[in-house]
Short mmCIF file of C-alpha atoms and ligand atoms in Angstrom, two decimals:
data_model
loop_
_atom_site.label_atom_id
_atom_site.label_comp_id
_atom_site.label_asym_id
_atom_site.label_seq_id
_atom_site.Cartn_x
_atom_site.Cartn_y
_atom_site.Cartn_z
CA UNK A 1146 58.44 117.48 194.56
CA UNK A 1147 55.62 118.96 192.47
CA UNK A 1148 54.32 116.88 189.61
CA UNK A 1149 56.30 117.45 186.42
CA UNK A 1150 54.57 119.75 183.98
CA UNK A 1151 55.86 118.15 180.84
CA UNK A 1152 54.15 115.89 178.38
CA UNK A 1153 54.62 112.34 179.61
CA UNK A 1154 54.32 110.51 176.34
CA UNK A 1155 55.54 107.89 175.84
CA UNK A 1156 54.54 106.65 179.30
CA UNK A 1157 57.53 104.34 179.62
CA UNK A 1158 60.91 105.52 178.53
CA UNK A 1159 63.81 103.39 177.44
CA UNK A 1160 67.18 104.64 178.64
CA UNK A 1161 70.74 103.45 178.13
CA UNK A 1162 72.86 104.71 181.01
CA UNK A 1163 76.58 104.82 180.18
CA UNK A 1164 79.15 104.99 182.94
CA UNK A 1165 82.86 104.24 183.28
CA UNK A 1166 82.32 102.96 186.80
CA UNK A 1167 79.37 101.32 188.53
CA UNK A 1168 79.17 100.17 192.13
CA UNK A 1169 79.61 97.32 193.13
CA UNK A 1170 81.62 96.22 190.08
CA UNK A 1171 84.14 99.05 189.76
CA UNK A 1172 84.47 102.17 191.86
CA UNK A 1173 86.83 105.05 192.45
CA UNK A 1174 84.32 107.58 193.77
CA UNK A 1175 80.87 109.10 193.70
CA UNK A 1176 80.20 108.39 189.99
CA UNK A 1177 80.11 104.67 190.78
CA UNK A 1178 77.68 105.22 193.64
CA UNK A 1179 75.34 107.20 191.39
CA UNK A 1180 75.57 104.71 188.53
CA UNK A 1181 74.90 101.84 190.91
CA UNK A 1182 71.80 103.35 192.46
CA UNK A 1183 70.08 105.93 190.24
CA UNK A 1184 69.17 103.41 187.50
CA UNK A 1185 67.56 101.13 190.09
CA UNK A 1186 65.39 104.02 191.31
CA UNK A 1187 64.43 104.99 187.74
CA UNK A 1188 63.51 101.40 186.99
CA UNK A 1189 61.27 101.37 190.07
CA UNK A 1190 59.40 104.27 188.44
CA UNK A 1191 58.54 101.93 185.56
CA UNK A 1192 61.10 102.86 182.90
CA UNK A 1193 63.24 100.45 180.91
CA UNK A 1194 66.66 101.70 181.96
CA UNK A 1195 69.76 99.61 181.32
CA UNK A 1196 73.38 100.23 182.19
CA UNK A 1197 76.45 99.92 179.96
CA UNK A 1198 79.96 99.90 181.40
CA UNK A 1199 83.36 98.50 180.49
CA UNK A 1200 84.19 95.04 181.75
CA UNK A 1201 87.49 95.68 183.47
CA UNK A 1202 89.72 92.64 183.86
CA UNK A 1203 89.25 92.64 187.63
CA UNK A 1204 85.46 92.20 187.34
CA UNK A 1205 85.16 88.52 187.98
CA UNK A 1206 82.84 86.62 185.63
CA UNK A 1207 81.76 84.00 188.16
CA UNK A 1208 81.40 86.32 191.11
CA UNK A 1209 79.03 88.62 189.24
CA UNK A 1210 77.34 86.00 187.09
CA UNK A 1211 78.31 87.52 183.76
CA UNK A 1212 76.75 85.76 180.79
CA UNK A 1213 77.98 86.34 177.24
CA UNK A 1214 75.40 87.97 174.98
CA UNK A 1215 77.38 88.48 171.79
CA UNK A 1216 79.88 90.81 170.24
CA UNK A 1217 79.91 94.26 168.74
CA UNK A 1218 82.08 95.69 165.98
CA UNK A 1219 83.19 99.20 166.77
CA UNK A 1220 84.54 101.68 164.23
CA UNK A 1221 87.87 103.06 165.49
CA UNK A 1222 89.72 105.38 163.12
CA UNK A 1223 90.08 103.62 159.77
CA UNK A 1224 89.63 100.19 161.28
CA UNK A 1225 87.47 98.51 163.83
CA UNK A 1226 87.76 96.81 167.20
CA UNK A 1227 85.63 94.03 168.53
CA UNK A 1228 83.97 94.05 171.93
CA UNK A 1229 82.61 91.01 173.71
CA UNK A 1230 79.45 91.82 175.60
CA UNK A 1231 78.39 90.29 178.90
CA UNK A 1232 75.21 90.79 180.79
CA UNK A 1233 74.37 90.72 184.45
CA UNK A 1234 71.68 92.28 186.64
CA UNK A 1235 71.89 94.92 189.30
CA UNK A 1236 68.65 94.32 191.22
CA UNK A 1237 66.43 94.16 188.10
CA UNK A 1238 68.45 96.55 185.96
CA UNK A 1239 70.23 94.83 183.06
CA UNK A 1240 73.93 95.70 183.04
CA UNK A 1241 75.86 95.28 179.80
CA UNK A 1242 79.60 95.02 180.19
CA UNK A 1243 81.78 95.67 177.17
CA UNK A 1244 84.94 93.60 177.19
CA UNK A 1245 88.12 94.13 175.25
CA UNK A 1246 91.30 92.65 176.58
CA UNK A 1247 93.61 95.27 175.14
CA UNK A 1248 91.69 98.23 176.58
CA UNK A 1249 90.27 97.01 179.84
CA UNK A 1250 92.33 94.17 181.29
CA UNK A 1251 94.45 96.32 183.58
CA UNK A 1252 94.77 96.85 187.30
CA UNK A 1253 92.90 100.14 187.46
CA UNK A 1254 90.12 102.10 185.81
CA UNK A 1255 91.77 105.35 184.66
CA UNK A 1256 95.01 107.22 184.23
CA UNK A 1257 96.42 105.32 181.29
CA UNK A 1258 98.00 107.10 178.31
CA UNK A 1259 95.34 105.70 175.98
CA UNK A 1260 92.32 106.64 178.10
CA UNK A 1261 90.80 108.66 175.25
CA UNK A 1262 90.90 105.67 172.94
CA UNK A 1263 89.64 103.32 175.67
CA UNK A 1264 86.57 105.40 176.40
CA UNK A 1265 85.86 106.20 172.76
CA UNK A 1266 85.80 102.47 172.26
CA UNK A 1267 83.51 101.89 175.23
CA UNK A 1268 81.06 104.68 174.33
CA UNK A 1269 80.77 103.71 170.72
CA UNK A 1270 80.53 100.03 171.60
CA UNK A 1271 77.57 100.83 173.86
CA UNK A 1272 75.84 102.53 170.94
CA UNK A 1273 76.62 99.63 168.62
CA UNK A 1274 75.25 97.28 171.25
CA UNK A 1275 71.90 99.05 171.21
CA UNK A 1276 71.80 98.50 167.46
CA UNK A 1277 72.71 94.84 167.84
CA UNK A 1278 69.88 94.45 170.33
CA UNK A 1279 67.61 96.31 167.93
CA UNK A 1280 66.71 98.52 170.87
CA UNK A 1281 66.80 102.20 170.09
CA UNK A 1282 66.44 103.92 173.43
CA UNK A 1283 64.62 107.22 173.87
CA UNK A 1284 67.52 108.49 175.97
CA UNK A 1285 71.26 107.96 176.01
CA UNK A 1286 72.30 109.14 179.45
CA UNK A 1287 76.04 109.93 179.40
CA UNK A 1288 78.15 110.57 182.46
CA UNK A 1289 81.32 112.65 182.68
CA UNK A 1290 83.94 113.09 179.99
CA UNK A 1291 84.38 109.37 179.29
CA UNK A 1292 81.06 109.17 177.49
CA UNK A 1293 80.76 112.81 176.42
CA UNK A 1294 81.34 112.14 172.72
CA UNK A 1295 78.05 110.26 172.40
CA UNK A 1296 75.98 113.46 171.92
CA UNK A 1297 78.61 114.62 169.40
CA UNK A 1298 78.27 111.42 167.33
CA UNK A 1299 74.50 111.55 167.47
CA UNK A 1300 74.41 115.08 166.05
CA UNK A 1301 77.04 114.42 163.36
CA UNK A 1302 77.97 110.88 162.32
CA UNK A 1303 74.51 109.47 163.09
CA UNK A 1304 72.48 112.55 162.23
CA UNK A 1305 70.56 110.91 159.41
CA UNK A 1306 70.53 107.39 160.79
CA UNK A 1307 66.89 106.29 161.24
CA UNK A 1308 67.89 104.02 164.13
CA UNK A 1309 68.78 107.07 166.25
CA UNK A 1310 66.07 109.36 164.92
CA UNK A 1311 64.09 109.49 168.17
CA UNK A 1312 66.99 109.24 170.59
CA UNK A 1313 67.95 112.20 172.77
CA UNK A 1314 70.98 112.69 174.97
CA UNK A 1315 71.34 113.77 178.57
CA UNK A 1316 74.84 114.54 179.78
CA UNK A 1317 75.54 114.54 183.51
CA UNK A 1318 78.56 116.37 184.89
CA UNK A 1319 79.68 114.68 188.10
CA UNK A 1320 82.88 116.67 188.35
CA UNK A 1321 83.88 119.47 186.00
CA UNK A 1322 87.52 119.17 187.06
CA UNK A 1323 88.04 116.08 184.91
CA UNK A 1324 87.45 117.22 181.33
CA UNK A 1325 89.18 114.80 179.00
CA UNK A 1326 91.42 116.96 176.80
CA UNK A 1327 93.46 115.18 174.15
CA UNK A 1328 95.51 115.81 171.03
CA UNK A 1329 94.05 116.09 167.53
CA UNK A 1330 94.74 112.48 166.50
CA UNK A 1331 91.93 111.40 168.76
CA UNK A 1332 89.47 113.18 166.50
CA UNK A 1333 90.36 110.64 163.83
CA UNK A 1334 90.04 107.70 166.20
CA UNK A 1335 86.60 109.00 167.11
CA UNK A 1336 85.61 109.30 163.45
CA UNK A 1337 84.91 113.00 163.90
CA UNK A 1338 87.77 114.48 161.85
CA UNK A 1339 85.53 115.40 158.93
CA UNK A 1340 83.51 117.61 161.30
CA UNK A 1341 86.65 119.36 162.42
CA UNK A 1342 87.76 121.29 165.45
CA UNK A 1343 85.49 123.49 167.44
CA UNK A 1344 86.69 127.02 168.00
CA UNK A 1345 84.94 129.33 170.41
CA UNK A 1346 85.94 133.00 170.72
CA UNK A 1347 86.13 132.90 174.50
CA UNK A 1348 87.87 129.54 174.66
CA UNK A 1349 90.82 129.93 172.32
CA UNK A 1350 92.91 127.48 174.37
CA UNK A 1351 90.86 124.74 172.74
CA UNK A 1352 92.49 125.19 169.39
CA UNK A 1353 93.90 121.93 168.10
CA UNK A 1354 92.73 119.80 170.97
CA UNK A 1355 89.71 117.60 171.34
CA UNK A 1356 87.87 118.44 174.49
CA UNK A 1357 85.48 115.64 175.45
CA UNK A 1358 83.52 117.45 178.13
CA UNK A 1359 83.07 120.60 176.06
CA UNK A 1360 81.63 118.49 173.26
CA UNK A 1361 79.18 116.89 175.68
CA UNK A 1362 78.10 120.36 176.79
CA UNK A 1363 77.70 121.61 173.22
CA UNK A 1364 75.84 118.67 171.76
CA UNK A 1365 73.74 117.17 174.57
CA UNK A 1366 70.03 117.86 174.52
CA UNK A 1367 70.02 118.35 178.27
CA UNK A 1368 72.79 118.78 180.81
CA UNK A 1369 72.50 117.90 184.44
CA UNK A 1370 74.85 118.23 187.31
CA UNK A 1371 74.71 116.72 190.73
CA UNK A 1372 73.41 119.54 192.90
CA UNK A 1373 71.48 122.78 192.33
CA UNK A 1374 74.24 124.88 193.92
CA UNK A 1375 76.96 123.33 191.73
CA UNK A 1376 74.77 123.97 188.66
CA UNK A 1377 74.89 127.67 189.50
CA UNK A 1378 78.56 127.65 190.50
CA UNK A 1379 79.90 126.09 187.30
CA UNK A 1380 78.54 129.00 185.29
CA UNK A 1381 80.92 131.34 187.15
CA UNK A 1382 84.66 131.82 186.55
CA UNK A 1383 85.48 130.72 190.12
CA UNK A 1384 84.07 127.21 189.67
CA UNK A 1385 83.75 126.93 185.88
CA UNK A 1386 87.18 125.33 185.35
CA UNK A 1387 87.52 127.32 182.13
CA UNK A 1388 84.20 126.09 180.72
CA UNK A 1389 81.92 128.69 182.28
CA UNK A 1390 81.47 130.78 179.08
CA UNK A 1391 80.19 127.68 177.31
CA UNK A 1392 78.03 126.58 180.22
CA UNK A 1393 76.42 130.03 180.44
CA UNK A 1394 75.51 129.65 176.78
CA UNK A 1395 73.55 126.51 177.64
CA UNK A 1396 72.07 127.77 180.90
CA UNK A 1397 68.51 127.05 179.74
CA UNK A 1398 69.15 123.29 179.58
CA UNK A 1399 71.30 122.92 182.70
CA UNK A 1400 69.55 121.37 185.69
CA UNK A 1401 70.98 120.59 189.12
CA UNK A 1402 69.66 117.39 190.69
CA UNK A 1403 70.95 116.34 194.07
CA UNK A 1404 72.31 112.81 194.33
CA UNK A 1405 70.72 110.46 196.79
CA UNK A 1406 72.33 107.66 198.75
CA UNK A 1407 71.55 104.01 198.26
CA UNK A 1408 69.81 103.20 201.51
CA UNK A 1409 70.05 99.47 200.77
CA UNK A 1410 73.82 99.82 200.96
CA UNK A 1411 73.95 102.62 203.54
CA UNK A 1412 71.63 101.76 206.40
CA UNK A 1413 72.97 101.63 209.98
CA UNK A 1414 70.15 99.29 211.02
CA UNK A 1415 71.09 96.57 208.52
CA UNK A 1416 74.74 97.36 207.69
CA UNK A 1417 76.67 94.11 207.95
CA UNK A 1418 79.99 95.93 207.79
CA UNK A 1419 79.18 97.86 210.95
CA UNK A 1420 80.48 96.32 214.20
CA UNK A 1421 77.24 97.30 216.01
CA UNK A 1422 74.03 98.05 214.14
CA UNK A 1423 71.72 100.78 215.38
CA UNK A 1424 68.81 102.97 214.40
CA UNK A 1425 67.32 106.24 215.49
CA UNK A 1426 65.55 104.60 218.44
CA UNK A 1427 68.74 102.88 219.60
CA UNK A 1428 71.28 105.64 219.31
CA UNK A 1429 73.02 104.53 222.50
CA UNK A 1430 74.35 101.50 220.63
CA UNK A 1431 76.28 103.91 218.43
CA UNK A 1432 78.76 104.54 221.28
CA UNK A 1433 79.98 100.96 220.85
CA UNK A 1434 81.01 101.73 217.29
CA UNK A 1435 82.98 104.73 218.49
CA UNK A 1436 84.76 102.54 221.03
CA UNK A 1437 85.45 99.93 218.34
CA UNK A 1438 86.89 102.55 216.00
CA UNK A 1439 89.10 104.04 218.71
CA UNK A 1440 90.34 100.56 219.60
CA UNK A 1441 91.10 99.43 216.09
CA UNK A 1442 92.78 102.77 215.36
CA UNK A 1443 95.05 102.51 218.43
CA UNK A 1444 93.64 105.72 219.85
CA UNK A 1445 92.83 106.18 223.55
CA UNK A 1446 89.39 104.65 224.09
CA UNK A 1447 87.30 107.32 225.75
CA UNK A 1448 83.79 108.37 224.82
CA UNK A 1449 84.44 111.83 226.28
CA UNK A 1450 87.02 112.65 223.62
CA UNK A 1451 85.40 114.12 220.49
CA UNK A 1452 86.18 112.00 217.46
CA UNK A 1453 86.34 113.50 213.96
CA UNK A 1454 86.57 111.58 210.70
CA UNK A 1455 87.56 112.27 207.12
CA UNK A 1456 86.93 109.98 204.15
CA UNK A 1457 87.88 110.83 200.62
CA UNK A 1458 90.39 111.18 197.87
CA UNK A 1459 93.52 112.97 199.04
CA UNK A 1460 93.44 115.74 196.47
CA UNK A 1461 93.29 119.48 196.58
CA UNK A 1462 89.57 119.34 195.79
CA UNK A 1463 88.86 117.80 199.18
CA UNK A 1464 90.68 120.54 201.11
CA UNK A 1465 93.45 118.35 202.51
CA UNK A 1466 95.57 121.44 203.16
CA UNK A 1467 92.86 122.89 205.40
CA UNK A 1468 92.33 119.52 207.04
CA UNK A 1469 95.97 119.01 208.00
CA UNK A 1470 96.37 122.62 209.20
CA UNK A 1471 93.22 122.48 211.31
CA UNK A 1472 94.19 119.04 212.64
CA UNK A 1473 97.31 120.55 214.24
CA UNK A 1474 95.17 123.14 216.02
CA UNK A 1475 92.66 120.45 216.95
CA UNK A 1476 95.34 118.36 218.66
CA UNK A 1477 96.83 121.31 220.49
CA UNK A 1478 93.71 123.09 221.66
CA UNK A 1479 90.85 120.59 221.59
CA UNK A 1480 92.61 117.35 222.43
CA UNK A 1481 90.25 115.72 219.95
CA UNK A 1482 90.84 112.68 217.76
CA UNK A 1483 90.75 112.33 213.98
CA UNK A 1484 90.60 109.24 211.79
CA UNK A 1485 91.49 109.81 208.14
CA UNK A 1486 90.71 107.31 205.36
CA UNK A 1487 91.87 108.12 201.87
CA UNK A 1488 94.21 107.54 198.99
CA UNK A 1489 95.56 110.01 196.52
CA UNK A 1490 98.46 112.18 195.63
CA UNK A 1491 101.80 111.18 197.13
CA UNK A 1492 102.50 114.58 198.66
CA UNK A 1493 99.20 114.59 200.54
CA UNK A 1494 99.68 111.01 201.65
CA UNK A 1495 103.03 112.02 203.12
CA UNK A 1496 101.63 115.08 204.88
CA UNK A 1497 98.76 113.07 206.37
CA UNK A 1498 101.06 110.21 207.37
CA UNK A 1499 103.40 112.67 209.00
CA UNK A 1500 100.59 114.26 211.03
CA UNK A 1501 99.54 110.81 212.25
CA UNK A 1502 103.11 109.90 213.15
CA UNK A 1503 103.59 113.14 215.08
CA UNK A 1504 100.32 112.76 217.01
CA UNK A 1505 99.71 109.02 217.43
CA UNK A 1506 97.32 109.56 220.35
CA UNK A 1507 95.12 111.89 218.32
CA UNK A 1508 95.39 111.13 214.61
CA UNK A 1509 95.15 107.83 212.77
CA UNK A 1510 95.55 107.64 209.01
CA UNK A 1511 94.46 104.76 206.78
CA UNK A 1512 95.98 105.43 203.39
CA UNK A 1513 94.02 102.76 201.56
CA UNK A 1514 90.71 102.30 199.80
CA UNK A 1515 88.87 100.32 202.42
CA UNK A 1516 85.09 100.07 202.20
CA UNK A 1517 84.53 98.27 205.54
CA UNK A 1518 86.64 100.92 207.28
CA UNK A 1519 84.51 103.64 205.66
CA UNK A 1520 81.46 102.02 207.31
CA UNK A 1521 83.24 101.89 210.68
CA UNK A 1522 84.02 105.60 210.40
CA UNK A 1523 80.52 106.71 209.39
CA UNK A 1524 79.06 104.66 212.24
CA UNK A 1525 81.65 105.58 214.86
CA UNK A 1526 82.81 109.19 214.56
CA UNK A 1527 81.03 112.09 216.19
CA UNK A 1528 81.67 114.44 213.27
CA UNK A 1529 82.75 114.08 209.65
CA UNK A 1530 84.94 116.77 208.08
CA UNK A 1531 84.54 117.92 204.47
CA UNK A 1532 86.47 121.16 203.93
CA UNK A 1533 86.25 120.87 200.12
CA UNK A 1534 87.55 123.55 197.80
CA UNK A 1535 84.65 122.60 195.54
CA UNK A 1536 82.18 119.75 195.82
CA UNK A 1537 79.78 118.89 192.99
CA UNK A 1538 77.49 116.97 195.33
CA UNK A 1539 79.40 114.96 197.89
CA UNK A 1540 77.92 111.77 199.23
CA UNK A 1541 79.89 111.47 202.44
CA UNK A 1542 77.95 114.19 204.23
CA UNK A 1543 74.64 112.50 203.42
CA UNK A 1544 75.92 109.09 204.49
CA UNK A 1545 77.28 110.67 207.68
CA UNK A 1546 73.95 112.31 208.49
CA UNK A 1547 72.21 109.00 207.90
CA UNK A 1548 74.60 107.33 210.34
CA UNK A 1549 74.30 109.92 213.11
CA UNK A 1550 77.69 111.55 212.41
CA UNK A 1551 77.37 115.33 212.15
CA UNK A 1552 79.04 116.92 209.11
CA UNK A 1553 81.39 119.91 209.34
CA UNK A 1554 81.63 121.24 205.81
CA UNK A 1555 82.68 124.11 203.62
CA UNK A 1556 79.62 125.84 202.20
CA UNK A 1557 80.06 124.95 198.51
CA UNK A 1558 78.24 122.89 195.88
CA UNK A 1559 76.17 120.01 197.15
CA UNK A 1560 77.51 120.54 200.66
CA UNK A 1561 75.72 123.90 200.73
CA UNK A 1562 72.51 122.24 199.52
CA UNK A 1563 72.50 119.50 202.15
CA UNK A 1564 74.23 120.81 205.28
CA UNK A 1565 72.73 123.78 207.07
CA UNK A 1566 74.74 125.49 209.75
CA UNK A 1567 73.36 124.83 213.23
CA UNK A 1568 72.10 127.90 215.06
CA UNK A 1569 71.70 127.21 218.80
CA UNK A 1570 69.39 130.22 219.20
CA UNK A 1571 66.76 128.85 216.83
CA UNK A 1572 67.76 125.18 217.02
CA UNK A 1573 67.76 125.07 213.21
CA UNK A 1574 70.31 123.30 211.07
CA UNK A 1575 71.81 119.83 210.78
CA UNK A 1576 75.57 120.38 210.83
CA UNK A 1577 78.29 123.01 210.85
CA UNK A 1578 79.53 124.98 207.89
CA UNK A 1579 81.96 127.73 207.04
CA UNK A 1580 82.53 129.81 203.94
CA UNK A 1581 86.11 131.13 203.48
CA UNK A 1582 88.65 128.66 202.16
CA UNK A 1583 90.85 128.96 205.20
CA UNK A 1584 91.96 126.55 207.91
CA UNK A 1585 91.00 128.92 210.72
CA UNK A 1586 87.44 129.01 209.41
CA UNK A 1587 87.42 125.20 209.40
CA UNK A 1588 88.90 125.07 212.87
CA UNK A 1589 86.32 127.54 214.18
CA UNK A 1590 83.51 125.37 212.80
CA UNK A 1591 85.12 122.36 214.53
CA UNK A 1592 85.17 124.27 217.82
CA UNK A 1593 81.48 125.12 217.46
CA UNK A 1594 80.74 121.49 216.69
CA UNK A 1595 82.59 120.30 219.79
CA UNK A 1596 80.81 122.87 221.98
CA UNK A 1597 77.44 121.59 220.84
CA UNK A 1598 78.56 117.98 221.06
CA UNK A 1599 79.06 118.52 224.79
CA UNK A 1600 75.31 119.13 225.13
CA UNK A 1601 73.95 115.65 224.85
CA UNK A 1602 70.35 116.73 224.19
CA UNK A 1603 71.30 119.17 221.46
CA UNK A 1604 73.54 116.59 219.86
CA UNK A 1605 70.93 113.89 219.91
CA UNK A 1606 68.42 116.23 218.28
CA UNK A 1607 70.94 116.91 215.52
CA UNK A 1608 71.58 113.20 215.07
CA UNK A 1609 67.88 112.36 214.90
CA UNK A 1610 67.32 115.18 212.43
CA UNK A 1611 70.05 113.85 210.16
CA UNK A 1612 69.05 110.21 210.46
CA UNK A 1613 65.41 110.90 209.60
CA UNK A 1614 66.08 113.10 206.55
CA UNK A 1615 65.06 111.54 203.25
CA UNK A 1616 68.19 111.13 201.12
CA UNK A 1617 66.76 108.28 199.08
CA UNK A 1618 67.11 108.24 195.32
CA UNK A 1619 63.38 108.29 194.64
CA UNK A 1620 63.06 112.06 194.66
CA UNK A 1621 66.10 112.55 192.44
CA UNK A 1622 64.98 109.75 190.10
CA UNK A 1623 61.69 111.59 189.46
CA UNK A 1624 63.63 114.73 188.60
CA UNK A 1625 65.83 112.81 186.15
CA UNK A 1626 62.77 111.32 184.49
CA UNK A 1627 61.39 114.82 184.18
CA UNK A 1628 64.61 115.87 182.42
CA UNK A 1629 64.37 112.82 180.13
CA UNK A 1630 60.91 113.93 179.03
CA UNK A 1631 62.06 117.48 178.47
CA UNK A 1632 64.99 116.19 176.41
CA UNK A 1633 62.71 113.84 174.52
CA UNK A 1634 60.38 116.65 173.50
CA UNK A 1635 63.14 119.15 172.70
CA UNK A 1636 63.96 119.69 169.01
CA UNK A 1637 67.44 118.20 169.41
CA UNK A 1638 69.59 120.66 167.52
CA UNK A 1639 72.66 122.53 168.67
CA UNK A 1640 71.25 125.91 169.70
CA UNK A 1641 71.53 128.61 167.08
CA UNK A 1642 73.04 131.18 169.45
CA UNK A 1643 75.84 128.74 170.21
CA UNK A 1644 76.32 127.74 166.59
CA UNK A 1645 76.90 131.38 165.72
CA UNK A 1646 79.82 131.49 168.15
CA UNK A 1647 81.34 128.18 167.17
CA UNK A 1648 83.56 127.87 164.19
CA UNK A 1649 84.07 124.30 163.00
CA UNK A 1650 87.43 123.97 161.28
CA UNK A 1651 88.91 121.00 159.51
CA UNK A 1652 91.63 118.90 161.11
CA UNK A 1653 95.25 119.85 160.21
P1 ADP B 2408 84.19 111.84 194.93
O1 ADP B 2408 84.59 113.25 194.64
O2 ADP B 2408 85.41 111.01 195.24
O3 ADP B 2408 83.32 111.23 193.89
P2 ADP B 2408 81.93 111.58 196.76
O4 ADP B 2408 81.72 112.19 198.11
O5 ADP B 2408 80.93 111.92 195.71
O6 ADP B 2408 83.41 111.94 196.32
O7 ADP B 2408 81.96 109.99 196.90
C1 ADP B 2408 82.94 109.35 197.60
C2 ADP B 2408 82.54 107.90 197.81
O8 ADP B 2408 83.73 107.10 197.86
C3 ADP B 2408 81.84 107.65 199.12
O9 ADP B 2408 81.00 106.51 198.98
C4 ADP B 2408 83.00 107.35 200.08
O10 ADP B 2408 82.60 106.61 201.20
C5 ADP B 2408 83.91 106.54 199.16
N1 ADP B 2408 85.35 106.61 199.47
C6 ADP B 2408 86.21 107.60 199.15
N2 ADP B 2408 87.47 107.29 199.55
C7 ADP B 2408 87.40 106.07 200.13
C8 ADP B 2408 88.39 105.19 200.73
N3 ADP B 2408 89.67 105.52 200.83
N4 ADP B 2408 87.95 104.00 201.21
C9 ADP B 2408 86.65 103.67 201.11
N5 ADP B 2408 85.68 104.43 200.57
C10 ADP B 2408 86.05 105.62 200.07
#
């Protein structure tokens, strides 16, 4: 990456990174992976970045060495709630966990009727914590809708508060599909009622709701999303999930930065969850992982049968309909095998389970969240399938490449930025991709993959290419720091051209 052109004063930034999930403490998907690794990489660049997250009841105090550091009083509607704060360290990044029994002592992370209130509490508690620590960070880095009201508070409730005078906000969209839309009462809980509703001429369906993500987009000083291609896509109606008019309005502050993978966690040479460790010079060892995976999945053990994998949430986003359609063709015409690992919507679970039951010699489904099994799959399959309808970044394809599994992907979002279709004539590319959202297109890409897999030399070149690509966080971390500086030096007002379109109305 070229050296950033922006003024790098102050030389060391202080950043509070707010996330609803952080690996290894709490994870449902890619957000946790990013929150558990990006801050470490930014800290290595010399900046004082700290993480804030909720302390869910299942995060064990002893296991993670949580030490109490005090309490915060958080304004909620007309009253206030108290949060107990714990601290631990992720490598050398301080992690503050905000505890509140009523909000966070539950089995899961999301999908409760009071999610709006829970994450208002968390976000505002994180801000109150900074005040309690007498630490006013240069940057509040918010992630996804859960923390998207922070920029809104900063530009309204705290506008004249000297403590926040020099603080700027960066809002990262990890997935535009989850927007956080709630009824008007939430505006009061958030203490924003006096600033009213936001009405935009092209987004009339917002009337009388509070839309967390839209507010993040309006009020943040800078907006990032997790791949350059997705940054372009979300400004179009096809991928904008209804927010594209607003995103186009803020195009000048939207930056796409590709996620990295945490190579301390994902490294086939040191991976303790892998049955047989290997590296690029010992690729032959990899065959033992394939055998292990076939065995444990009750599939015929045969290295001459191509083995596909799929890991991910069983939702429409991940293209499960294409996957199950193409799997039928795969069984019939290719005689290949497929191991699926995922949890999600009941109807998809049933369809996947049914496919596995019908073809027990070819398809195995694990309908659980199982991290060790994910490692077995990355290290054992020949190819990993990602036929996503949309994909903000996608980590699986990068992990797969790093583990010598060749990705077969739909050419969207971060998949398009990281996987380049293999062309046997030029020997360029690192995987297989297809464009139309259609199971035949996926199946055709699978056929091409299998054809090339049969050529051992070609395949090994592809594996080496993938395993030696730099997917570390360092490059992305430098780009984030660049954005922090740009945000820091920006005037920090809602842009005039947007203000002219918005009409702030009082609550009913
Ligand atoms: P998402 O859209 O879910 O955030 P990503 O590709 O960005 O997708 O990240 C998915 C992460 O979650 C990867 O680390 C992947 O290995 C992991 N993962 C997804 N489903 C499962 C599962 N059922 N068991 C174990 N790990 C999973």
